[in-house]
Amino acid sequence: MERWGVSKLAIVLHGLAGAAILVALYMALVFAPTEATMGHVQRIFYWHVATAWVGFFAFFITLVASIAYLRTGRRRWDIVALSSVEIGLAFAVIMTVTGSLWAKPVWNTWWTWEPRLTTVAIMLLIYATYLLLRRVIEDPGRRARFAAVYGIAGFVSVPITFMAIRWWRTIHPVIFKSEGFDLTPAMLAALIVSVLAYSLLYISLLLLRTQLEFLSDEVAELRESLDE
Amino acid sequence: MTYLVAAYAVMWLITFIFVLSMAMRQRRLAAELEALKERLQETKRYGE
Amino acid sequence: MSSAWQAVWAIVKKDILAELRTKETLSMMLIFVLLAVFIFNFAFDLRVENVREVAPGVMWVAFVFAGVLGLNRSFIQEADKGCLDGLLMTPVERSVIYFGKMLGNLIFMLVVDAIALPVFSVLLNLALVRWDIALIVVLGTLGFAGVGTLFSAMTANTRAREVMLPLLLFPVALPLVLAAVKATAGVLDGAGLREVANWLNLLIGYDVAFLTISYLTFDYVVES
């Protein structure tokens, strides 16, 4: 347990993540220039893209941890996979809601069934089901194995979601292109800082969430040994 | 502008709910851990 | 290699024989497919003017729901009668069991689809019995049966298992079904297979991905 306790490194990391978020907030709201056609609403963009990026990344980490769990059978990988799904879902929900709030003034609708939004909805559904699946299996070993298999099979939706705006003609703009970005340097700087800040926040949350699960394991173990 | 404020509000709200839920789970576990430790102590005392 | 295929075939034959004895699953699936078309008819008021737009969706939703019925029984029956343990004790690789069960499910679904398509053609007044649609049906059903068999083995061991299978399967298989619907709609609108190649490629990609993932992870699902 001590290994997972609050180390100095963890405290530095949490502090760094908090500071980065504040800097990113400043960059997005003050530093970045106001976009000519959309106005201030465009400032949603920085955090919308940052949460999207980190959400996709979190699901990728789940895929990696799921494979590692099936390979090694180590509980810690199962914990990482579960934690990453929870955080990824939180970020993906933020991405969806901010996207919707941005779509209303710009596209004049909260939601439209175009490829990107549709695939995002499917992705959210898959990872919500992942959490549900864990709840209906009692045996811990089986729960971890089945969840890992679902974490791997479910990941197929992530690249499709990512590529949806590239493969099909859609209303949703593409930011990351091979030819470069359609952004002014200041906007790009704000975007990069936001993505970095959210990545740090992800790592910090992942650390906290995994620690929580380890603690929960420890409590369960202790309870079992006492009940004997 | 309203949408911008709403978006940032929602963002912070979801982040806080997530962190808060973790904090609450943590507190519940800590309390349970305390209780278990006490029980452990008691069983030891009576056991000897 | 040949002995592995013989083992796969033995499992397929076992499932077909068991089904032919009672014909329970197949008749359930068939009645359900027809029921789905009746329900859609009431819900959408299918008419000559709009049937071409709605028909691909109706057809695939009916196929997918009927498929889940079959998949649900595939492993629950084995598990309840204790046959799964026996199957797992046979000296064959787990992947052989997976492909055996998968092919069995695929055959059942394709039989149901093959019977349903001409009936749909009559009820919807559309020519659906065509080789290009048949190809799309086979591609779509293959991926669905592939990942469905994996999840069906999983849910046979969970609480609320009859409900869990569709919950797990539908979101994962949705893009595949979407591609199948789009390809079918394109073909019905008179486009050639070449013009819906995007969707066919997506279907093939999904089939390959699902079969590979299922093949690689099935061991962990049936491990006790």
Tab-separated table of N, CA, C and O in Angstrom, chain B:
chain	number	residue	atom	x	y	z
B	1	MET	N	-22.086	34.392	-26.258
B	1	MET	CA	-21.443	34.589	-24.959
B	1	MET	C	-22.101	33.719	-23.895
B	1	MET	O	-21.428	33.060	-23.105
B	2	THR	N	-23.461	33.685	-23.898
B	2	THR	CA	-24.178	32.836	-22.942
B	2	THR	C	-23.739	31.386	-23.090
B	2	THR	O	-23.527	30.691	-22.094
B	3	TYR	N	-23.598	30.963	-24.361
B	3	TYR	CA	-23.228	29.572	-24.602
B	3	TYR	C	-21.833	29.288	-24.083
B	3	TYR	O	-21.553	28.213	-23.564
B	4	LEU	N	-20.949	30.287	-24.228
B	4	LEU	CA	-19.577	30.107	-23.740
B	4	LEU	C	-19.584	29.903	-22.229
B	4	LEU	O	-18.980	28.962	-21.712
B	5	VAL	N	-20.324	30.765	-21.538
B	5	VAL	CA	-20.412	30.650	-20.083
B	5	VAL	C	-21.010	29.296	-19.701
B	5	VAL	O	-20.493	28.583	-18.843
B	6	ALA	N	-22.087	28.914	-20.390
B	6	ALA	CA	-22.752	27.639	-20.093
B	6	ALA	C	-21.787	26.480	-20.292
B	6	ALA	O	-21.691	25.574	-19.456
B	7	ALA	N	-21.046	26.518	-21.402
B	7	ALA	CA	-20.126	25.426	-21.700
B	7	ALA	C	-19.063	25.301	-20.610
B	7	ALA	O	-18.786	24.202	-20.122
B	8	TYR	N	-18.486	26.441	-20.221
B	8	TYR	CA	-17.442	26.374	-19.191
B	8	TYR	C	-18.030	25.964	-17.850
B	8	TYR	O	-17.394	25.240	-17.083
B	9	ALA	N	-19.261	26.393	-17.570
B	9	ALA	CA	-19.903	25.998	-16.317
B	9	ALA	C	-20.101	24.484	-16.284
B	9	ALA	O	-19.762	23.815	-15.304
B	10	VAL	N	-20.628	23.941	-17.389
B	10	VAL	CA	-20.882	22.498	-17.455
B	10	VAL	C	-19.582	21.717	-17.285
B	10	VAL	O	-19.496	20.735	-16.550
B	11	MET	N	-18.553	22.217	-17.959
B	11	MET	CA	-17.249	21.573	-17.892
B	11	MET	C	-16.771	21.448	-16.450
B	11	MET	O	-16.377	20.374	-15.993
B	12	TRP	N	-16.822	22.575	-15.743
B	12	TRP	CA	-16.343	22.563	-14.354
B	12	TRP	C	-17.251	21.730	-13.482
B	12	TRP	O	-16.795	21.012	-12.594
B	13	LEU	N	-18.538	21.802	-13.742
B	13	LEU	CA	-19.509	21.044	-12.956
B	13	LEU	C	-19.195	19.554	-13.055
B	13	LEU	O	-19.085	18.860	-12.036
B	14	ILE	N	-19.015	19.046	-14.283
B	14	ILE	CA	-18.771	17.610	-14.460
B	14	ILE	C	-17.452	17.221	-13.799
B	14	ILE	O	-17.371	16.208	-13.096
B	15	THR	N	-16.425	18.052	-13.980
B	15	THR	CA	-15.140	17.738	-13.353
B	15	THR	C	-15.292	17.669	-11.831
B	15	THR	O	-14.798	16.738	-11.189
B	16	PHE	N	-16.022	18.644	-11.272
B	16	PHE	CA	-16.177	18.664	-9.819
B	16	PHE	C	-16.995	17.485	-9.332
B	16	PHE	O	-16.669	16.864	-8.316
B	17	ILE	N	-18.057	17.143	-10.066
B	17	ILE	CA	-18.865	15.994	-9.660
B	17	ILE	C	-17.996	14.742	-9.638
B	17	ILE	O	-18.041	13.948	-8.696
B	18	PHE	N	-17.155	14.611	-10.657
B	18	PHE	CA	-16.299	13.418	-10.718
B	18	PHE	C	-15.337	13.383	-9.535
B	18	PHE	O	-15.223	12.372	-8.846
B	19	VAL	N	-14.663	14.513	-9.285
B	19	VAL	CA	-13.699	14.553	-8.177
B	19	VAL	C	-14.417	14.352	-6.843
B	19	VAL	O	-13.963	13.609	-5.970
B	20	LEU	N	-15.584	14.976	-6.719
B	20	LEU	CA	-16.357	14.863	-5.489
B	20	LEU	C	-16.765	13.413	-5.236
B	20	LEU	O	-16.677	12.914	-4.111
B	21	SER	N	-17.203	12.726	-6.301
B	21	SER	CA	-17.623	11.328	-6.129
B	21	SER	C	-16.438	10.494	-5.682
B	21	SER	O	-16.574	9.600	-4.843
B	22	MET	N	-15.247	10.807	-6.213
B	22	MET	CA	-14.054	10.065	-5.780
B	22	MET	C	-13.762	10.361	-4.316
B	22	MET	O	-13.459	9.457	-3.538
B	23	ALA	N	-13.880	11.637	-3.929
B	23	ALA	CA	-13.604	12.017	-2.542
B	23	ALA	C	-14.560	11.307	-1.596
B	23	ALA	O	-14.166	10.824	-0.533
B	24	MET	N	-15.862	11.219	-2.028
B	24	MET	CA	-16.834	10.574	-1.160
B	24	MET	C	-16.564	9.087	-1.017
B	24	MET	O	-16.647	8.532	0.075
B	25	ARG	N	-16.198	8.455	-2.123
B	25	ARG	CA	-15.859	7.035	-2.055
B	25	ARG	C	-14.662	6.829	-1.138
B	25	ARG	O	-14.619	5.910	-0.339
B	26	GLN	N	-13.693	7.748	-1.273
B	26	GLN	CA	-12.479	7.661	-0.464
B	26	GLN	C	-12.823	7.772	1.021
B	26	GLN	O	-12.348	7.010	1.855
B	27	ARG	N	-13.717	8.744	1.340
B	27	ARG	CA	-14.069	8.958	2.741
B	27	ARG	C	-14.780	7.732	3.308
B	27	ARG	O	-14.503	7.298	4.422
B	28	ARG	N	-15.689	7.162	2.506
B	28	ARG	CA	-16.430	5.987	2.969
B	28	ARG	C	-15.462	4.846	3.247
B	28	ARG	O	-15.571	4.149	4.251
B	29	LEU	N	-14.505	4.676	2.338
B	29	LEU	CA	-13.536	3.592	2.517
B	29	LEU	C	-12.681	3.827	3.754
B	29	LEU	O	-12.416	2.902	4.528
B	30	ALA	N	-12.265	5.083	3.963
B	30	ALA	CA	-11.436	5.388	5.119
B	30	ALA	C	-12.193	5.078	6.406
B	30	ALA	O	-11.642	4.491	7.345
B	31	ALA	N	-13.490	5.450	6.426
B	31	ALA	CA	-14.299	5.189	7.606
B	31	ALA	C	-14.407	3.690	7.856
B	31	ALA	O	-14.265	3.213	8.991
B	32	GLU	N	-14.635	2.948	6.758
B	32	GLU	CA	-14.761	1.501	6.900
B	32	GLU	C	-13.449	0.902	7.402
B	32	GLU	O	-13.432	0.011	8.252
B	33	LEU	N	-12.350	1.423	6.880
B	33	LEU	CA	-11.034	0.941	7.283
B	33	LEU	C	-10.835	1.156	8.783
B	33	LEU	O	-10.359	0.267	9.499
B	34	GLU	N	-11.228	2.343	9.264
B	34	GLU	CA	-11.115	2.643	10.699
B	34	GLU	C	-11.892	1.607	11.514
B	34	GLU	O	-11.381	1.010	12.458
B	35	ALA	N	-13.162	1.411	11.090
B	35	ALA	CA	-14.031	0.496	11.817
B	35	ALA	C	-13.425	-0.897	11.862
B	35	ALA	O	-13.430	-1.579	12.893
B	36	LEU	N	-12.872	-1.304	10.717
B	36	LEU	CA	-12.286	-2.648	10.644
B	36	LEU	C	-11.083	-2.758	11.558
B	36	LEU	O	-10.891	-3.782	12.239
B	37	LYS	N	-10.271	-1.691	11.578
B	37	LYS	CA	-9.084	-1.713	12.435
B	37	LYS	C	-9.493	-1.865	13.900
B	37	LYS	O	-8.875	-2.607	14.656
B	38	GLU	N	-10.568	-1.127	14.269
B	38	GLU	CA	-11.053	-1.222	15.650
B	38	GLU	C	-11.468	-2.644	15.977
B	38	GLU	O	-11.126	-3.200	17.021
B	39	ARG	N	-12.232	-3.228	15.029
B	39	ARG	CA	-12.692	-4.606	15.252
B	39	ARG	C	-11.509	-5.534	15.408
B	39	ARG	O	-11.500	-6.439	16.244
B	40	LEU	N	-10.479	-5.290	14.585
B	40	LEU	CA	-9.286	-6.124	14.628
B	40	LEU	C	-8.647	-6.046	16.010
B	40	LEU	O	-8.272	-7.046	16.619
B	41	GLN	N	-8.557	-4.803	16.509
B	41	GLN	CA	-7.969	-4.593	17.821
B	41	GLN	C	-8.763	-5.363	18.894
B	41	GLN	O	-8.200	-6.036	19.751
B	42	GLU	N	-10.092	-5.236	18.809
B	42	GLU	CA	-10.950	-5.894	19.792
B	42	GLU	C	-10.775	-7.392	19.759
B	42	GLU	O	-10.580	-8.031	20.803
B	43	THR	N	-10.807	-7.950	18.585
B	43	THR	CA	-10.678	-9.413	18.506
B	43	THR	C	-9.337	-9.851	19.077
B	43	THR	O	-9.247	-10.899	19.715
B	44	LYS	N	-8.313	-9.028	18.862
B	44	LYS	CA	-7.000	-9.373	19.403
B	44	LYS	C	-7.038	-9.371	20.937
B	44	LYS	O	-6.526	-10.268	21.595
B	45	ARG	N	-7.673	-8.311	21.491
B	45	ARG	CA	-7.708	-8.170	22.944
B	45	ARG	C	-8.440	-9.361	23.580
B	45	ARG	O	-7.984	-9.960	24.539
B	46	TYR	N	-9.614	-9.696	22.953
B	46	TYR	CA	-10.377	-10.793	23.536
B	46	TYR	C	-9.695	-12.126	23.282
B	46	TYR	O	-9.811	-13.060	24.054
B	47	GLY	N	-9.019	-12.196	22.191
B	47	GLY	CA	-8.381	-13.463	21.801
B	47	GLY	C	-7.302	-13.880	22.781
B	47	GLY	O	-7.108	-15.076	23.035
B	48	GLU	N	-6.620	-12.862	23.374
B	48	GLU	CA	-5.511	-13.225	24.255
B	48	GLU	C	-5.957	-13.582	25.661
B	48	GLU	O	-7.010	-13.219	26.094
